[in-house]
């Protein structure tokens, strides 16, 4: 079976490790031009990638009083961050088979706005759009920007359930497959009996009305999820088709995947979820060349930048703790995932702030790192996937296009030789059927959204 390959991007000058825009080989300062992204998208499509993923957040790194950290602006850590949803049509027009996945937080916009945007993009991308559903990194500054109080962590996931349910009802339940007639002679665009109002009365969000967009090739975008706190894993088990897992400790990754699979099984969704791990690849023609590249990259990574980035994810300022004393148990109402990565819940193992920041500085927000030549890395990837039970990787950028150029030149041919990637370029298809050929373009039976589908029109018996 082929592995899944995604490319991780943010509409920001940095990659996901260090202050990489300063690297002389990086072209990432072009991130505010359309051509930068369409060129990258074509490279990824031709190189065998399944999708281009744009992470996103309105939140930026702040101190305890909510002021922006100067270091964030100096290094361009998570600020600036432009809106990647604006790129999707341009990327779709430049490609024919590449999937395009974008993050939208359930905390920012209300469900009908999200449903309408992704429902429209399902048409404009020919069914190649996916939504990474998150409750949001850097939630404190994001909420403040919108003039709101930050909702408590677990409530955000309960609210996300209302949010996604409304979207699913709009995508799946409002328009029947045969609602659009577009009969020019008869003068009927849509059959009123085949378009119905949806209703949702939730604890946090409610909706009543008709969806504004007829169904696209997938109806619902591919549903992805990221965030492995307890409520995050439960949300993934119930709703996600593809789950992004942060890299780092291999045993923690394996445990998170096993836990989500077990939960999915209990919801009747066993085998319906695939897992993709965020990882950093430094590849060379030889292992020595790769090691030299890695050493150069690390020159552009600092503890100050690592601390800013960690604060963005968790709200915790590691520099405010004694550098060499084990970190005490900490609680955050912001993102839990990057805290669990180091605190190892359930054990007494505790790292010091210095150890955490050094690891975070070198390995970035996801943390699994492969350095070597194509042959060696392809072997390591296969062993890793087998061990943790994942289905693929999100290739984190350090240098663009260099990270992807090296990966495509050296690793992709080795993956093909091992039967882990198809030899031929992918045919045009929806993103869902590309990743789930066995179930096709639409949400499969067993997914909660599928239950909202309207039954087919009853056959009219001849009189
Ligand atoms: C590969 C990967 C990609 C992610 N992308 C985003 C993103 O684009 N935006 C975001 O707010 N959170 C993103 N997250 C999740 C956040 O790091 C954070 O964990 C989450 O939003 C809060 O949920 P939690 O408390 O369950 O961790 C990503 C996580 C992973 C592993």
Coordinates of C-alpha atoms and ligand atoms in Angstrom, one line a residue:
X1 CA 0.0 0.0 0.0
X2 CA 1.3 3.5 -0.9
X3 CA 2.2 5.9 1.9
X4 CA 0.6 9.3 2.1
X5 CA 2.8 12.3 1.4
X6 CA 1.8 15.8 2.4
X7 CA 3.8 19.0 2.3
X8 CA 3.5 21.3 5.4
X9 CA 3.4 25.0 4.7
X10 CA 2.4 28.2 6.5
X11 CA 1.9 31.5 4.8
X12 CA 4.8 32.9 6.7
X13 CA 8.5 33.4 5.8
X14 CA 9.7 30.6 8.1
X15 CA 9.5 26.9 7.8
X16 CA 8.8 25.0 11.0
X17 CA 12.4 24.9 12.4
X18 CA 14.3 28.0 13.4
X19 CA 14.6 31.3 11.5
X20 CA 14.9 29.6 8.2
X21 CA 14.1 32.6 6.0
X22 CA 17.6 33.9 6.7
X23 CA 19.2 30.8 5.1
X24 CA 20.8 32.0 1.8
X25 CA 19.2 29.2 -0.2
X26 CA 15.7 30.0 0.9
X27 CA 13.2 31.7 -1.4
X28 CA 10.5 31.9 1.2
X29 CA 10.5 35.7 1.3
X30 CA 8.3 35.3 -1.8
X31 CA 5.5 33.9 0.4
X32 CA 3.2 36.9 -0.5
X33 CA 3.3 36.2 -4.2
X34 CA 1.0 33.9 -6.0
X35 CA 3.8 32.5 -8.2
X36 CA 5.7 31.3 -5.2
X37 CA 2.9 29.0 -4.3
X38 CA 1.8 27.9 -7.7
X39 CA 5.4 27.0 -8.5
X40 CA 5.7 25.0 -5.3
X41 CA 2.4 23.3 -5.9
X42 CA 3.4 22.1 -9.4
X43 CA 6.7 20.8 -8.0
X44 CA 4.9 18.8 -5.4
X45 CA 2.4 17.4 -7.8
X46 CA 5.1 16.3 -10.3
X47 CA 7.1 15.0 -7.4
X48 CA 4.4 12.5 -6.2
X49 CA 3.0 14.4 -3.2
X50 CA -0.7 13.8 -2.4
X51 CA -1.4 17.2 -1.0
X52 CA -0.2 20.6 0.0
X53 CA -1.2 21.5 3.5
X54 CA -1.5 25.1 4.8
X55 CA -1.4 25.4 8.6
X56 CA -3.1 28.5 9.8
X57 CA -3.9 30.5 12.9
X58 CA -5.0 34.1 13.9
X59 CA -3.0 33.7 17.1
X60 CA 0.5 35.1 17.6
X61 CA 3.1 34.8 20.4
X62 CA 2.2 37.0 23.4
X63 CA 3.4 37.5 26.9
X64 CA 1.3 36.9 30.0
X65 CA -0.4 40.3 29.6
X66 CA -1.3 39.6 26.0
X67 CA 1.3 41.9 24.4
X68 CA 3.1 40.6 21.3
X69 CA 6.6 39.3 21.9
X70 CA 9.1 41.5 20.1
X71 CA 11.1 38.4 19.3
X72 CA 8.2 37.1 17.3
X73 CA 8.4 40.0 14.9
X74 CA 12.2 40.0 14.8
X75 CA 12.3 36.3 13.8
X76 CA 9.0 36.2 11.9
X77 CA 7.8 33.5 14.3
X78 CA 4.1 32.8 13.5
X79 CA 3.7 36.5 12.6
X80 CA 3.3 37.6 9.9
X81 CA 0.8 34.9 8.9
X82 CA -1.3 35.6 5.8
X83 CA -4.6 33.9 5.0
X84 CA -3.9 30.7 3.0
X85 CA -7.5 30.1 2.0
X86 CA -7.0 32.9 -0.5
X87 CA -4.4 30.8 -2.3
X88 CA -6.6 27.7 -2.9
X89 CA -8.1 28.6 -6.3
X90 CA -4.8 29.7 -7.7
X91 CA -3.1 26.5 -6.6
X92 CA -6.0 24.4 -8.0
X93 CA -5.7 26.2 -11.3
X94 CA -2.0 25.5 -11.5
X95 CA -2.4 21.7 -10.8
X96 CA -4.7 18.9 -11.8
X97 CA -4.4 16.2 -9.1
X98 CA -2.7 17.7 -6.0
X99 CA -4.9 17.8 -2.9
X100 CA -5.1 21.1 -1.0
X101 CA -5.7 21.1 2.7
X102 CA -6.2 24.2 4.8
X103 CA -6.6 24.7 8.5
X104 CA -9.6 26.7 9.8
X105 CA -10.2 26.9 13.6
X106 CA -13.7 26.2 14.9
X107 CA -13.1 29.1 17.3
X108 CA -12.9 31.9 14.7
X109 CA -15.7 31.8 12.2
X110 CA -19.2 30.6 12.5
X111 CA -20.1 27.3 10.8
X112 CA -22.2 28.5 7.9
X113 CA -19.3 30.8 6.8
X114 CA -16.8 27.9 6.9
X115 CA -19.3 25.5 5.3
X116 CA -19.9 27.9 2.4
X117 CA -16.2 28.6 1.8
X118 CA -15.2 25.0 1.7
X119 CA -18.3 24.0 -0.1
X120 CA -17.5 26.5 -2.8
X121 CA -13.8 25.4 -2.9
X122 CA -14.9 21.8 -3.4
X123 CA -16.3 22.9 -6.8
X124 CA -13.4 25.2 -7.6
X125 CA -10.8 22.5 -6.9
X126 CA -12.7 19.7 -8.6
X127 CA -13.0 18.0 -5.2
X128 CA -9.4 18.3 -4.1
X129 CA -10.1 20.4 -0.9
X130 CA -9.6 19.2 2.7
X131 CA -10.3 21.0 6.0
X132 CA -8.0 20.6 8.9
X133 CA -10.4 21.1 11.8
X134 CA -8.6 22.5 14.8
X135 CA -9.7 24.2 18.0
X136 CA -6.7 26.5 17.5
X137 CA -3.1 27.1 18.5
X138 CA -2.3 30.5 20.2
X139 CA -5.9 30.7 21.3
X140 CA -5.4 33.5 23.8
X141 CA -4.2 36.1 21.2
X142 CA -6.7 34.8 18.6
X143 CA -9.6 35.3 21.0
X144 CA -8.4 38.7 22.1
X145 CA -8.1 39.8 18.5
X146 CA -11.8 39.1 18.0
X147 CA -12.7 40.8 21.3
X148 CA -13.6 37.6 23.0
X149 CA -12.7 35.7 26.2
X150 CA -10.7 32.5 25.5
X151 CA -13.0 29.6 25.8
X152 CA -11.7 26.8 28.2
X153 CA -9.7 24.1 26.4
X154 CA -12.3 21.2 26.8
X155 CA -15.2 23.5 26.0
X156 CA -13.5 24.4 22.7
X157 CA -13.7 20.7 21.6
X158 CA -17.4 20.5 22.7
X159 CA -18.0 23.7 20.7
X160 CA -16.1 22.2 17.8
X161 CA -18.5 19.2 17.7
X162 CA -21.5 21.6 17.3
X163 CA -19.5 23.6 14.7
X164 CA -18.6 20.6 12.5
X165 CA -22.0 19.0 12.9
X166 CA -23.7 22.1 11.5
X167 CA -21.2 22.1 8.6
X168 CA -21.8 18.4 7.9
X169 CA -25.6 19.0 8.0
X170 CA -25.3 21.8 5.5
X171 CA -23.0 19.9 3.1
X172 CA -24.7 16.6 3.3
X173 CA -28.3 17.3 4.3
X174 CA -29.6 20.3 2.5
X175 CA -29.3 19.5 -1.2
X176 CA -30.3 16.2 -2.7
X177 CA -28.0 14.8 -5.4
X178 CA -30.7 15.5 -8.0
X179 CA -31.7 19.0 -6.7
X180 CA -30.0 20.9 -9.5
X181 CA -31.9 20.5 -12.8
X182 CA -30.7 23.6 -14.7
X183 CA -33.5 23.0 -17.3
X184 CA -33.2 26.0 -19.6
X185 CA -36.2 25.1 -21.7
X186 CA -38.4 24.3 -18.6
X187 CA -37.1 27.3 -16.7
X188 CA -36.2 25.4 -13.5
X189 CA -32.7 25.7 -11.9
X190 CA -33.3 23.8 -8.7
X191 CA -36.2 21.5 -7.7
X192 CA -37.6 23.1 -4.5
X193 CA -38.8 19.7 -3.2
X194 CA -35.1 18.5 -3.3
X195 CA -33.7 21.3 -1.2
X196 CA -34.4 21.3 2.5
X197 CA -33.7 23.3 5.6
X198 CA -31.3 21.8 8.1
X199 CA -31.7 22.3 11.9
X200 CA -29.2 22.1 14.7
X201 CA -29.8 23.1 18.3
X202 CA -26.5 22.7 20.1
X203 CA -25.1 23.6 23.5
X204 CA -22.8 26.2 21.9
X205 CA -24.1 26.8 18.4
X206 CA -27.3 26.4 16.5
X207 CA -28.4 26.9 12.9
X208 CA -31.6 26.7 10.9
X209 CA -31.6 27.2 7.1
X210 CA -30.7 26.1 3.6
X211 CA -27.2 25.8 2.4
X212 CA -26.1 28.3 -0.3
X213 CA -24.0 26.0 -2.4
X214 CA -25.1 22.9 -4.4
X215 CA -23.1 19.7 -3.6
X216 CA -19.6 19.6 -5.1
X217 CA -17.6 16.4 -6.1
X218 CA -16.9 15.4 -2.5
X219 CA -20.0 17.2 -0.9
X220 CA -18.0 17.5 2.4
X221 CA -14.3 18.4 2.1
X222 CA -12.0 15.7 3.4
X223 CA -12.1 16.1 7.2
X224 CA -8.7 16.3 8.9
X225 CA -7.9 17.0 12.5
X226 CA -4.8 18.0 14.5
X227 CA -4.4 18.2 18.3
X228 CA -3.8 15.1 20.5
X229 CA -5.1 16.3 23.9
X230 CA -7.6 13.8 25.3
X231 CA -10.6 15.7 23.9
X232 CA -8.7 16.1 20.7
X233 CA -8.2 12.4 20.3
X234 CA -11.9 11.8 21.0
X235 CA -12.9 14.4 18.4
X236 CA -10.5 12.8 15.9
X237 CA -11.9 9.3 16.6
X238 CA -15.4 10.5 15.9
X239 CA -15.0 12.8 12.9
X240 CA -11.6 12.8 11.3
X241 CA -10.7 10.9 8.1
X242 CA -7.0 11.9 8.2
X243 CA -5.3 12.8 11.5
X244 CA -2.1 14.9 11.7
X245 CA 0.2 13.7 14.5
X246 CA 3.1 15.8 15.8
X247 CA 6.4 14.0 15.7
X248 CA 8.9 13.6 18.5
X249 CA 9.0 10.7 20.9
X250 CA 8.3 7.6 18.8
X251 CA 6.5 5.7 21.7
X252 CA 4.3 8.7 22.3
X253 CA 3.3 8.8 18.7
X254 CA 2.6 5.1 18.6
X255 CA 0.4 5.4 21.8
X256 CA -1.5 8.4 20.4
X257 CA -2.3 6.6 17.2
X258 CA -3.3 3.4 19.0
X259 CA -5.5 5.4 21.3
X260 CA -7.3 7.2 18.5
X261 CA -7.8 3.9 16.6
X262 CA -9.3 2.2 19.7
X263 CA -11.6 5.1 20.2
X264 CA -12.6 5.0 16.5
X265 CA -13.3 1.3 16.8
X266 CA -15.7 2.0 19.7
X267 CA -17.6 4.5 17.5
X268 CA -17.9 2.0 14.7
X269 CA -15.2 3.7 12.6
X270 CA -12.5 1.0 12.9
X271 CA -10.1 1.3 9.9
X272 CA -11.7 4.5 8.7
X273 CA -8.9 6.9 9.8
X274 CA -5.4 7.3 8.3
X275 CA -2.6 9.0 10.2
X276 CA 0.1 11.3 8.9
X277 CA 3.1 12.3 11.0
X278 CA 4.7 15.7 10.8
X279 CA 8.5 15.2 10.2
X280 CA 11.6 17.1 9.1
X281 CA 13.7 15.7 6.3
X282 CA 17.2 16.8 5.6
X283 CA 18.4 14.9 2.5
X284 CA 21.6 14.8 0.5
X285 CA 23.2 12.8 -2.2
X286 CA 25.2 11.3 0.6
X287 CA 24.7 11.0 4.3
X288 CA 27.7 13.3 4.9
X289 CA 26.2 16.0 2.6
X290 CA 22.9 15.8 4.5
X291 CA 24.7 16.1 7.9
X292 CA 26.4 19.2 6.6
X293 CA 23.1 20.7 5.4
X294 CA 21.6 20.0 8.8
X295 CA 24.6 21.8 10.5
X296 CA 24.0 24.9 8.4
X297 CA 20.3 24.9 9.1
X298 CA 21.0 24.8 12.8
X299 CA 23.0 28.0 12.6
X300 CA 19.7 29.7 11.9
X301 CA 17.9 28.3 15.0
X302 CA 18.1 30.0 18.4
X303 CA 16.8 29.3 21.8
X304 CA 15.0 32.6 21.8
X305 CA 13.1 31.7 18.6
X306 CA 12.3 28.2 20.0
X307 CA 10.9 29.8 23.2
X308 CA 8.7 32.2 21.2
X309 CA 7.4 29.4 19.1
X310 CA 6.7 27.2 22.1
X311 CA 4.9 30.1 23.8
X312 CA 2.7 30.4 20.7
X313 CA 1.6 26.8 21.0
X314 CA 1.2 26.4 24.7
X315 CA 1.0 29.9 26.3
X316 CA 4.0 28.8 28.5
X317 CA 7.2 30.9 28.7
X318 CA 9.9 28.3 29.3
X319 CA 12.5 31.1 29.7
X320 CA 10.7 32.1 32.9
X321 CA 11.6 28.8 34.7
X322 CA 15.0 27.9 36.1
X323 CA 16.8 26.5 33.0
X324 CA 18.3 23.4 34.5
X325 CA 15.6 22.2 37.0
X326 CA 13.1 19.7 35.9
X327 CA 9.9 21.4 34.7
X328 CA 7.1 21.1 37.3
X329 CA 3.7 19.7 36.3
X330 CA 2.0 22.4 34.2
X331 CA -1.5 23.0 33.0
X332 CA -2.5 25.1 30.0
X333 CA -5.8 26.2 28.6
X334 CA -4.1 26.7 25.3
X335 CA -2.7 23.8 23.1
X336 CA -2.0 20.6 25.1
X337 CA -0.1 18.7 22.4
X338 CA 3.3 20.5 22.7
X339 CA 3.1 20.1 26.5
X340 CA 2.4 16.4 26.4
X341 CA 5.4 16.0 24.1
X342 CA 7.8 16.8 26.9
X343 CA 5.9 16.1 30.1
X344 CA 5.1 12.5 29.3
X345 CA 1.8 12.3 31.1
X346 CA 1.5 9.3 33.4
X347 CA 5.2 9.1 34.1
X348 CA 7.5 11.0 36.4
X349 CA 10.0 11.8 33.6
X350 CA 10.4 15.5 33.5
X351 CA 12.8 17.5 31.2
X352 CA 14.4 20.8 32.1
X353 CA 13.5 24.0 30.2
X354 CA 16.9 24.0 28.6
X355 CA 16.5 20.4 27.4
X356 CA 13.1 21.2 26.0
X357 CA 14.2 24.4 24.2
X358 CA 17.3 22.8 22.7
X359 CA 15.2 19.9 21.3
X360 CA 12.5 22.3 20.1
X361 CA 15.1 24.6 18.6
X362 CA 16.7 21.8 16.6
X363 CA 13.6 19.8 15.7
X364 CA 10.8 22.3 15.5
X365 CA 7.1 22.0 16.1
X366 CA 6.6 18.4 15.2
X367 CA 10.0 16.9 16.1
X368 CA 10.6 13.7 14.1
X369 CA 13.8 14.3 12.1
X370 CA 15.3 12.2 9.3
X371 CA 18.8 13.1 8.1
X372 CA 20.6 11.1 5.4
X373 CA 20.7 10.0 1.8
X374 CA 17.6 8.8 0.0
X375 CA 18.2 5.1 0.4
X376 CA 18.8 5.3 4.2
X377 CA 15.9 7.7 4.8
X378 CA 13.4 5.5 2.8
X379 CA 14.4 2.5 4.9
X380 CA 14.0 4.6 8.1
X381 CA 10.6 5.9 7.0
X382 CA 9.3 2.4 6.4
X383 CA 10.5 1.1 9.8
X384 CA 9.1 4.2 11.5
X385 CA 5.6 3.9 9.9
X386 CA 5.5 0.2 10.8
X387 CA 6.5 0.9 14.4
X388 CA 4.0 3.7 15.1
X389 CA 1.2 2.4 12.9
X390 CA 1.0 5.6 10.8
X391 CA 0.2 5.9 7.0
X392 CA 2.5 8.7 5.9
X393 CA 4.3 11.9 6.5
X394 CA 3.8 15.6 6.3
X395 CA 7.2 16.9 5.1
X396 CA 8.0 20.0 7.1
X397 CA 9.8 22.7 5.2
X398 CA 13.1 24.2 6.2
X399 CA 14.1 25.7 2.9
X400 CA 11.8 26.2 0.0
X401 CA 12.0 24.8 -2.5
X402 CA 15.2 23.0 -1.3
X403 CA 13.5 20.7 1.3
X404 CA 11.1 19.4 -1.4
X405 CA 13.7 19.4 -4.2
X406 CA 16.0 17.2 -2.2
X407 CA 13.1 15.0 -1.0
X408 CA 11.8 14.5 -4.5
X409 CA 15.3 13.9 -6.0
X410 CA 16.6 11.5 -3.5
X411 CA 13.8 10.0 -1.4
X412 CA 10.8 9.6 -3.8
X413 CA 12.7 7.3 -6.2
X414 CA 13.7 5.1 -3.3
X415 CA 10.1 5.0 -2.0
X416 CA 9.0 4.0 -5.5
X417 CA 11.6 1.3 -5.7
X418 CA 10.2 -0.1 -2.5
X419 CA 6.6 0.0 -3.7
X420 CA 5.7 2.6 -1.2
X421 CA 4.7 5.2 -3.8
X422 CA 3.1 4.6 -7.2
X423 CA 5.4 4.8 -10.2
X424 CA 3.0 6.8 -12.3
X425 CA 1.7 10.3 -11.6
X426 CA -1.7 10.3 -9.9
X427 CA -4.7 10.6 -12.2
X428 CA -7.1 13.5 -11.5
X429 CA -9.5 12.5 -8.7
X430 CA -11.0 13.9 -5.6
X431 CA -8.7 14.1 -2.6
X432 CA -11.0 11.7 -0.7
X433 CA -10.9 9.0 -3.3
X434 CA -7.2 9.5 -3.8
X435 CA -6.6 8.7 -0.1
X436 CA -9.5 6.3 0.3
X437 CA -10.0 4.6 -3.1
X438 CA -12.0 1.8 -1.5
X439 CA -14.8 4.2 -0.4
X440 CA -14.7 6.9 -3.1
X441 CA -15.6 10.5 -3.4
X442 CA -18.1 10.9 -0.5
X443 CA -18.0 10.4 3.2
X444 CA -18.2 6.7 3.9
X445 CA -21.0 4.9 5.8
X446 CA -20.1 5.0 9.4
X447 CA -19.1 8.6 9.4
X448 CA -21.6 10.8 11.3
X449 CA -21.9 13.2 8.4
X450 CA -23.1 10.4 6.1
X451 CA -26.2 10.0 8.2
X452 CA -27.4 13.5 7.2
X453 CA -27.6 12.6 3.5
X454 CA -31.0 12.8 2.0
X455 CA -32.4 9.6 0.6
X456 CA -32.6 9.3 -3.2
X457 CA -35.8 10.4 -4.8
X458 CA -38.4 7.6 -4.7
X459 CA -38.8 6.0 -8.0
X460 CA -42.1 7.3 -9.6
X461 CA -44.2 4.2 -10.5
X462 CA -45.8 4.3 -13.9
X463 CA -49.5 5.0 -13.7
Ligands
LIG1 C1 0.9 18.4 11.9 C2 0.1 19.3 12.7 C3 -0.4 20.4 12.1 C4 -1.2 21.3 12.9 N1 -1.7 22.4 12.3 C5 -2.3 23.4 13.0 C6 -2.8 24.5 12.4 O1 -2.7 24.8 11.2 N2 -3.5 25.4 13.2 C7 -3.7 25.2 14.5 O2 -4.2 26.1 15.2 N3 -3.3 24.1 15.1 C8 -2.6 23.2 14.4 N4 -2.2 22.0 15.0 C9 -2.7 21.7 16.3 C10 -2.1 22.6 17.4 O3 -0.8 22.3 17.5 C11 -2.9 22.4 18.7 O4 -2.4 21.2 19.2 C12 -4.4 22.3 18.6 O5 -4.9 23.3 17.8 C13 -5.0 22.5 20.0 O6 -5.4 21.2 20.4 P1 -4.9 20.3 21.5 O7 -5.1 21.0 22.8 O8 -5.7 19.1 21.4 O9 -3.4 20.1 21.3 C14 -1.4 21.1 14.3 C15 -0.8 20.0 14.9 C16 -0.1 19.1 14.1 C17 0.5 17.9 14.8

